[in-house]
Amino acid sequence: MKTLILIRHAKSDWGDLSAPDYDRTLNHRGLHDAPVMGRRLAEQTLVPDLFTASSAVRARMSAELMAEAMGYPEAQLHWRDELYLAEPSTMLDIIRKTPETVNSLALLAHNPGMTGLVERLTSERFDHMPTAGVVTLKAEIAHWREAGRRWQLHCFDYPEHLQ
């Protein structure tokens, strides 16, 4: 059994329109929501064995805040440049290359790729993954290279759901 925790970065700041997209930070809501969702994962005992995230600034900030809130060692976060605005196929390639010793993987990235990945893995219509949204999937697979098979939706959570 493998567990896949798919996370969209928290709400980003659009205040400086001249800033490159890659360098956008989190806004006030994002700074609040990321640790809330990290604590929520910890409460559900969904702290991953491996946490991999896009290297974009807003994704890094989200991952760091979530990791701290869930008790995941920040020094063990893995940054992947190729997750920045990645297509579902790129994300799936990364998942398939996950070490076999890992039973639960958290992947934090961007839309629309994240929403597309959920649809691809579950074959369910999934309209939109909100910022700081978390989708947890489970599959009866022994190896990550089998990740292209069907996954079962275990949980879908997002900050507004908690209010």
PDB file of C-alpha atoms in Angstrom:
ATOM      1  CA  MET A   1       0.000   0.000   0.000  1.00  0.00           C
ATOM      2  CA  LYS A   2       1.321   3.434  -0.981  1.00  0.00           C
ATOM      3  CA  THR A   3      -0.054   6.816   0.071  1.00  0.00           C
ATOM      4  CA  LEU A   4       0.249   9.903  -2.107  1.00  0.00           C
ATOM      5  CA  ILE A   5      -0.413  13.334  -0.598  1.00  0.00           C
ATOM      6  CA  LEU A   6      -0.889  15.928  -3.338  1.00  0.00           C
ATOM      7  CA  ILE A   7      -0.727  19.549  -2.195  1.00  0.00           C
ATOM      8  CA  ARG A   8      -1.182  22.828  -4.015  1.00  0.00           C
ATOM      9  CA  HIS A   9       0.887  25.750  -2.708  1.00  0.00           C
ATOM     10  CA  ALA A  10      -0.882  28.248  -0.445  1.00  0.00           C
ATOM     11  CA  LYS A  11      -2.297  31.570  -1.669  1.00  0.00           C
ATOM     12  CA  SER A  12       0.359  33.748  -3.278  1.00  0.00           C
ATOM     13  CA  ASP A  13       0.856  37.498  -3.316  1.00  0.00           C
ATOM     14  CA  TRP A  14       0.013  39.394  -6.502  1.00  0.00           C
ATOM     15  CA  GLY A  15       0.979  42.791  -5.020  1.00  0.00           C
ATOM     16  CA  ASP A  16       4.087  43.322  -7.163  1.00  0.00           C
ATOM     17  CA  LEU A  17       3.043  42.619 -10.744  1.00  0.00           C
ATOM     18  CA  SER A  18       6.584  43.276 -11.961  1.00  0.00           C
ATOM     19  CA  ALA A  19       7.972  40.355  -9.915  1.00  0.00           C
ATOM     20  CA  PRO A  20       8.670  37.167 -11.881  1.00  0.00           C
ATOM     21  CA  ASP A  21       6.016  34.504 -11.291  1.00  0.00           C
ATOM     22  CA  TYR A  22       8.629  32.086  -9.894  1.00  0.00           C
ATOM     23  CA  ASP A  23       9.572  34.599  -7.173  1.00  0.00           C
ATOM     24  CA  ARG A  24       6.084  35.382  -5.852  1.00  0.00           C
ATOM     25  CA  THR A  25       5.736  34.948  -2.081  1.00  0.00           C
ATOM     26  CA  LEU A  26       2.714  33.965  -0.007  1.00  0.00           C
ATOM     27  CA  ASN A  27       0.156  36.573   0.961  1.00  0.00           C
ATOM     28  CA  HIS A  28      -1.349  36.920   4.453  1.00  0.00           C
ATOM     29  CA  ARG A  29      -3.938  34.203   3.815  1.00  0.00           C
ATOM     30  CA  GLY A  30      -1.286  31.831   2.456  1.00  0.00           C
ATOM     31  CA  LEU A  31       0.922  32.393   5.510  1.00  0.00           C
ATOM     32  CA  HIS A  32      -2.062  31.441   7.671  1.00  0.00           C
ATOM     33  CA  ASP A  33      -3.402  28.509   5.620  1.00  0.00           C
ATOM     34  CA  ALA A  34      -0.177  26.554   5.043  1.00  0.00           C
ATOM     35  CA  PRO A  35       0.495  25.763   8.723  1.00  0.00           C
ATOM     36  CA  VAL A  36      -3.210  25.108   9.317  1.00  0.00           C
ATOM     37  CA  MET A  37      -3.155  22.421   6.630  1.00  0.00           C
ATOM     38  CA  GLY A  38       0.129  21.023   7.961  1.00  0.00           C
ATOM     39  CA  ARG A  39      -1.445  20.605  11.396  1.00  0.00           C
ATOM     40  CA  ARG A  40      -4.498  19.051   9.774  1.00  0.00           C
ATOM     41  CA  LEU A  41      -2.306  16.420   8.068  1.00  0.00           C
ATOM     42  CA  ALA A  42      -0.562  15.666  11.365  1.00  0.00           C
ATOM     43  CA  GLU A  43      -3.935  15.254  13.111  1.00  0.00           C
ATOM     44  CA  GLN A  44      -4.868  12.660  10.485  1.00  0.00           C
ATOM     45  CA  THR A  45      -1.470  10.945  10.949  1.00  0.00           C
ATOM     46  CA  LEU A  46      -0.609  11.796   7.356  1.00  0.00           C
ATOM     47  CA  VAL A  47       2.962  12.989   7.888  1.00  0.00           C
ATOM     48  CA  PRO A  48       4.813  11.699   4.807  1.00  0.00           C
ATOM     49  CA  ASP A  49       7.978   9.631   4.672  1.00  0.00           C
ATOM     50  CA  LEU A  50       9.204  11.973   1.920  1.00  0.00           C
ATOM     51  CA  PHE A  51       8.092  15.553   1.172  1.00  0.00           C
ATOM     52  CA  THR A  52       9.004  16.886  -2.283  1.00  0.00           C
ATOM     53  CA  ALA A  53       8.066  20.364  -3.502  1.00  0.00           C
ATOM     54  CA  SER A  54       8.488  22.803  -6.352  1.00  0.00           C
ATOM     55  CA  SER A  55      11.426  25.142  -5.882  1.00  0.00           C
ATOM     56  CA  ALA A  56       9.319  28.243  -6.682  1.00  0.00           C
ATOM     57  CA  VAL A  57       9.299  30.694  -3.769  1.00  0.00           C
ATOM     58  CA  ARG A  58       5.580  30.334  -2.940  1.00  0.00           C
ATOM     59  CA  ALA A  59       5.883  26.533  -3.007  1.00  0.00           C
ATOM     60  CA  ARG A  60       9.002  26.563  -0.823  1.00  0.00           C
ATOM     61  CA  MET A  61       7.314  28.841   1.701  1.00  0.00           C
ATOM     62  CA  SER A  62       4.216  26.621   1.723  1.00  0.00           C
ATOM     63  CA  ALA A  63       6.247  23.438   2.186  1.00  0.00           C
ATOM     64  CA  GLU A  64       8.385  24.923   4.961  1.00  0.00           C
ATOM     65  CA  LEU A  65       5.342  26.181   6.895  1.00  0.00           C
ATOM     66  CA  MET A  66       3.473  22.900   6.461  1.00  0.00           C
ATOM     67  CA  ALA A  67       6.501  20.812   7.405  1.00  0.00           C
ATOM     68  CA  GLU A  68       7.065  22.789  10.593  1.00  0.00           C
ATOM     69  CA  ALA A  69       3.388  22.501  11.557  1.00  0.00           C
ATOM     70  CA  MET A  70       3.273  18.736  10.987  1.00  0.00           C
ATOM     71  CA  GLY A  71       6.621  17.977  12.591  1.00  0.00           C
ATOM     72  CA  TYR A  72       8.368  17.002   9.354  1.00  0.00           C
ATOM     73  CA  PRO A  73      12.096  17.893   9.478  1.00  0.00           C
ATOM     74  CA  GLU A  74      12.586  20.981   7.310  1.00  0.00           C
ATOM     75  CA  ALA A  75      16.123  19.857   6.427  1.00  0.00           C
ATOM     76  CA  GLN A  76      14.638  16.768   4.743  1.00  0.00           C
ATOM     77  CA  LEU A  77      12.422  18.698   2.311  1.00  0.00           C
ATOM     78  CA  HIS A  78      13.342  17.959  -1.308  1.00  0.00           C
ATOM     79  CA  TRP A  79      13.179  20.796  -3.857  1.00  0.00           C
ATOM     80  CA  ARG A  80      12.521  19.994  -7.518  1.00  0.00           C
ATOM     81  CA  ASP A  81      12.842  22.689 -10.192  1.00  0.00           C
ATOM     82  CA  GLU A  82      10.877  20.551 -12.650  1.00  0.00           C
ATOM     83  CA  LEU A  83       7.757  20.754 -10.442  1.00  0.00           C
ATOM     84  CA  TYR A  84       7.398  24.470 -11.227  1.00  0.00           C
ATOM     85  CA  LEU A  85       4.253  24.651 -13.405  1.00  0.00           C
ATOM     86  CA  ALA A  86       4.701  20.939 -14.202  1.00  0.00           C
ATOM     87  CA  GLU A  87       2.360  18.901 -16.348  1.00  0.00           C
ATOM     88  CA  PRO A  88       0.740  15.815 -14.774  1.00  0.00           C
ATOM     89  CA  SER A  89       3.076  13.562 -16.784  1.00  0.00           C
ATOM     90  CA  THR A  90       6.148  15.251 -15.256  1.00  0.00           C
ATOM     91  CA  MET A  91       4.740  14.847 -11.752  1.00  0.00           C
ATOM     92  CA  LEU A  92       3.945  11.196 -12.440  1.00  0.00           C
ATOM     93  CA  ASP A  93       7.532  10.612 -13.607  1.00  0.00           C
ATOM     94  CA  ILE A  94       8.804  12.038 -10.305  1.00  0.00           C
ATOM     95  CA  ILE A  95       6.383   9.847  -8.340  1.00  0.00           C
ATOM     96  CA  ARG A  96       7.484   6.736 -10.249  1.00  0.00           C
ATOM     97  CA  LYS A  97      11.124   7.421  -9.312  1.00  0.00           C
ATOM     98  CA  THR A  98      10.410   7.622  -5.574  1.00  0.00           C
ATOM     99  CA  PRO A  99      12.632   5.285  -3.508  1.00  0.00           C
ATOM    100  CA  GLU A 100      10.883   2.021  -2.615  1.00  0.00           C
ATOM    101  CA  THR A 101      11.605   2.531   1.087  1.00  0.00           C
ATOM    102  CA  VAL A 102       9.100   5.415   1.000  1.00  0.00           C
ATOM    103  CA  ASN A 103       5.500   4.365   1.688  1.00  0.00           C
ATOM    104  CA  SER A 104       3.977   7.846   1.810  1.00  0.00           C
ATOM    105  CA  LEU A 105       4.970  10.699  -0.488  1.00  0.00           C
ATOM    106  CA  ALA A 106       3.867  14.337  -0.309  1.00  0.00           C
ATOM    107  CA  LEU A 107       4.171  16.280  -3.548  1.00  0.00           C
ATOM    108  CA  LEU A 108       3.600  20.054  -3.412  1.00  0.00           C
ATOM    109  CA  ALA A 109       3.250  21.879  -6.718  1.00  0.00           C
ATOM    110  CA  HIS A 110       1.054  24.144  -8.842  1.00  0.00           C
ATOM    111  CA  ASN A 111      -2.174  24.207 -10.811  1.00  0.00           C
ATOM    112  CA  PRO A 112      -3.318  23.319 -13.391  1.00  0.00           C
ATOM    113  CA  GLY A 113      -0.948  20.346 -13.261  1.00  0.00           C
ATOM    114  CA  MET A 114      -1.961  19.292  -9.759  1.00  0.00           C
ATOM    115  CA  THR A 115      -5.666  19.166 -10.621  1.00  0.00           C
ATOM    116  CA  GLY A 116      -4.838  17.275 -13.810  1.00  0.00           C
ATOM    117  CA  LEU A 117      -2.768  14.745 -11.880  1.00  0.00           C
ATOM    118  CA  VAL A 118      -5.633  14.011  -9.474  1.00  0.00           C
ATOM    119  CA  GLU A 119      -7.969  13.435 -12.425  1.00  0.00           C
ATOM    120  CA  ARG A 120      -5.450  11.222 -14.188  1.00  0.00           C
ATOM    121  CA  LEU A 121      -4.744   9.027 -11.167  1.00  0.00           C
ATOM    122  CA  THR A 122      -8.345   8.651  -9.991  1.00  0.00           C
ATOM    123  CA  SER A 123     -10.348   8.904 -13.240  1.00  0.00           C
ATOM    124  CA  GLU A 124     -12.710  11.169 -11.317  1.00  0.00           C
ATOM    125  CA  ARG A 125     -13.829  14.601 -12.455  1.00  0.00           C
ATOM    126  CA  PHE A 126     -11.975  17.023 -10.210  1.00  0.00           C
ATOM    127  CA  ASP A 127     -12.861  20.633 -10.936  1.00  0.00           C
ATOM    128  CA  HIS A 128     -10.149  22.597  -9.190  1.00  0.00           C
ATOM    129  CA  MET A 129      -7.647  22.123  -6.410  1.00  0.00           C
ATOM    130  CA  PRO A 130      -7.790  25.268  -4.270  1.00  0.00           C
ATOM    131  CA  THR A 131      -4.698  26.924  -2.847  1.00  0.00           C
ATOM    132  CA  ALA A 132      -3.353  24.959   0.141  1.00  0.00           C
ATOM    133  CA  GLY A 133      -5.666  22.129  -0.912  1.00  0.00           C
ATOM    134  CA  VAL A 134      -4.643  18.574  -0.059  1.00  0.00           C
ATOM    135  CA  VAL A 135      -5.745  15.401  -1.826  1.00  0.00           C
ATOM    136  CA  THR A 136      -4.725  12.113  -0.246  1.00  0.00           C
ATOM    137  CA  LEU A 137      -4.750   9.026  -2.465  1.00  0.00           C
ATOM    138  CA  LYS A 138      -4.068   5.386  -1.641  1.00  0.00           C
ATOM    139  CA  ALA A 139      -3.195   2.504  -3.946  1.00  0.00           C
ATOM    140  CA  GLU A 140      -2.606  -1.209  -3.481  1.00  0.00           C
ATOM    141  CA  ILE A 141       0.777  -1.113  -5.193  1.00  0.00           C
ATOM    142  CA  ALA A 142       4.118  -2.421  -4.004  1.00  0.00           C
ATOM    143  CA  HIS A 143       6.351  -0.180  -6.118  1.00  0.00           C
ATOM    144  CA  TRP A 144       6.166   3.495  -7.038  1.00  0.00           C
ATOM    145  CA  ARG A 145       6.897   2.606 -10.661  1.00  0.00           C
ATOM    146  CA  GLU A 146       3.313   1.240 -10.687  1.00  0.00           C
ATOM    147  CA  ALA A 147       1.961   4.700  -9.809  1.00  0.00           C
ATOM    148  CA  GLY A 148       0.134   5.058 -13.133  1.00  0.00           C
ATOM    149  CA  ARG A 149      -2.518   2.608 -11.933  1.00  0.00           C
ATOM    150  CA  ARG A 150      -5.783   3.721 -10.335  1.00  0.00           C
ATOM    151  CA  TRP A 151      -5.665   5.339  -6.924  1.00  0.00           C
ATOM    152  CA  GLN A 152      -8.507   5.631  -4.437  1.00  0.00           C
ATOM    153  CA  LEU A 153      -9.435   9.067  -3.127  1.00  0.00           C
ATOM    154  CA  HIS A 154      -8.924   8.889   0.629  1.00  0.00           C
ATOM    155  CA  CYS A 155      -9.390  12.538   1.580  1.00  0.00           C
ATOM    156  CA  PHE A 156      -9.836  15.975  -0.006  1.00  0.00           C
ATOM    157  CA  ASP A 157      -9.258  18.892   2.339  1.00  0.00           C
ATOM    158  CA  TYR A 158      -8.715  22.630   1.930  1.00  0.00           C
ATOM    159  CA  PRO A 159      -8.648  25.684   4.212  1.00  0.00           C
ATOM    160  CA  GLU A 160     -12.184  26.918   3.474  1.00  0.00           C
ATOM    161  CA  HIS A 161     -13.468  23.442   4.322  1.00  0.00           C
ATOM    162  CA  LEU A 162     -12.355  24.025   7.918  1.00  0.00           C
ATOM    163  CA  GLN A 163     -14.330  27.244   8.396  1.00  0.00           C
TER     164      GLN A 163
END
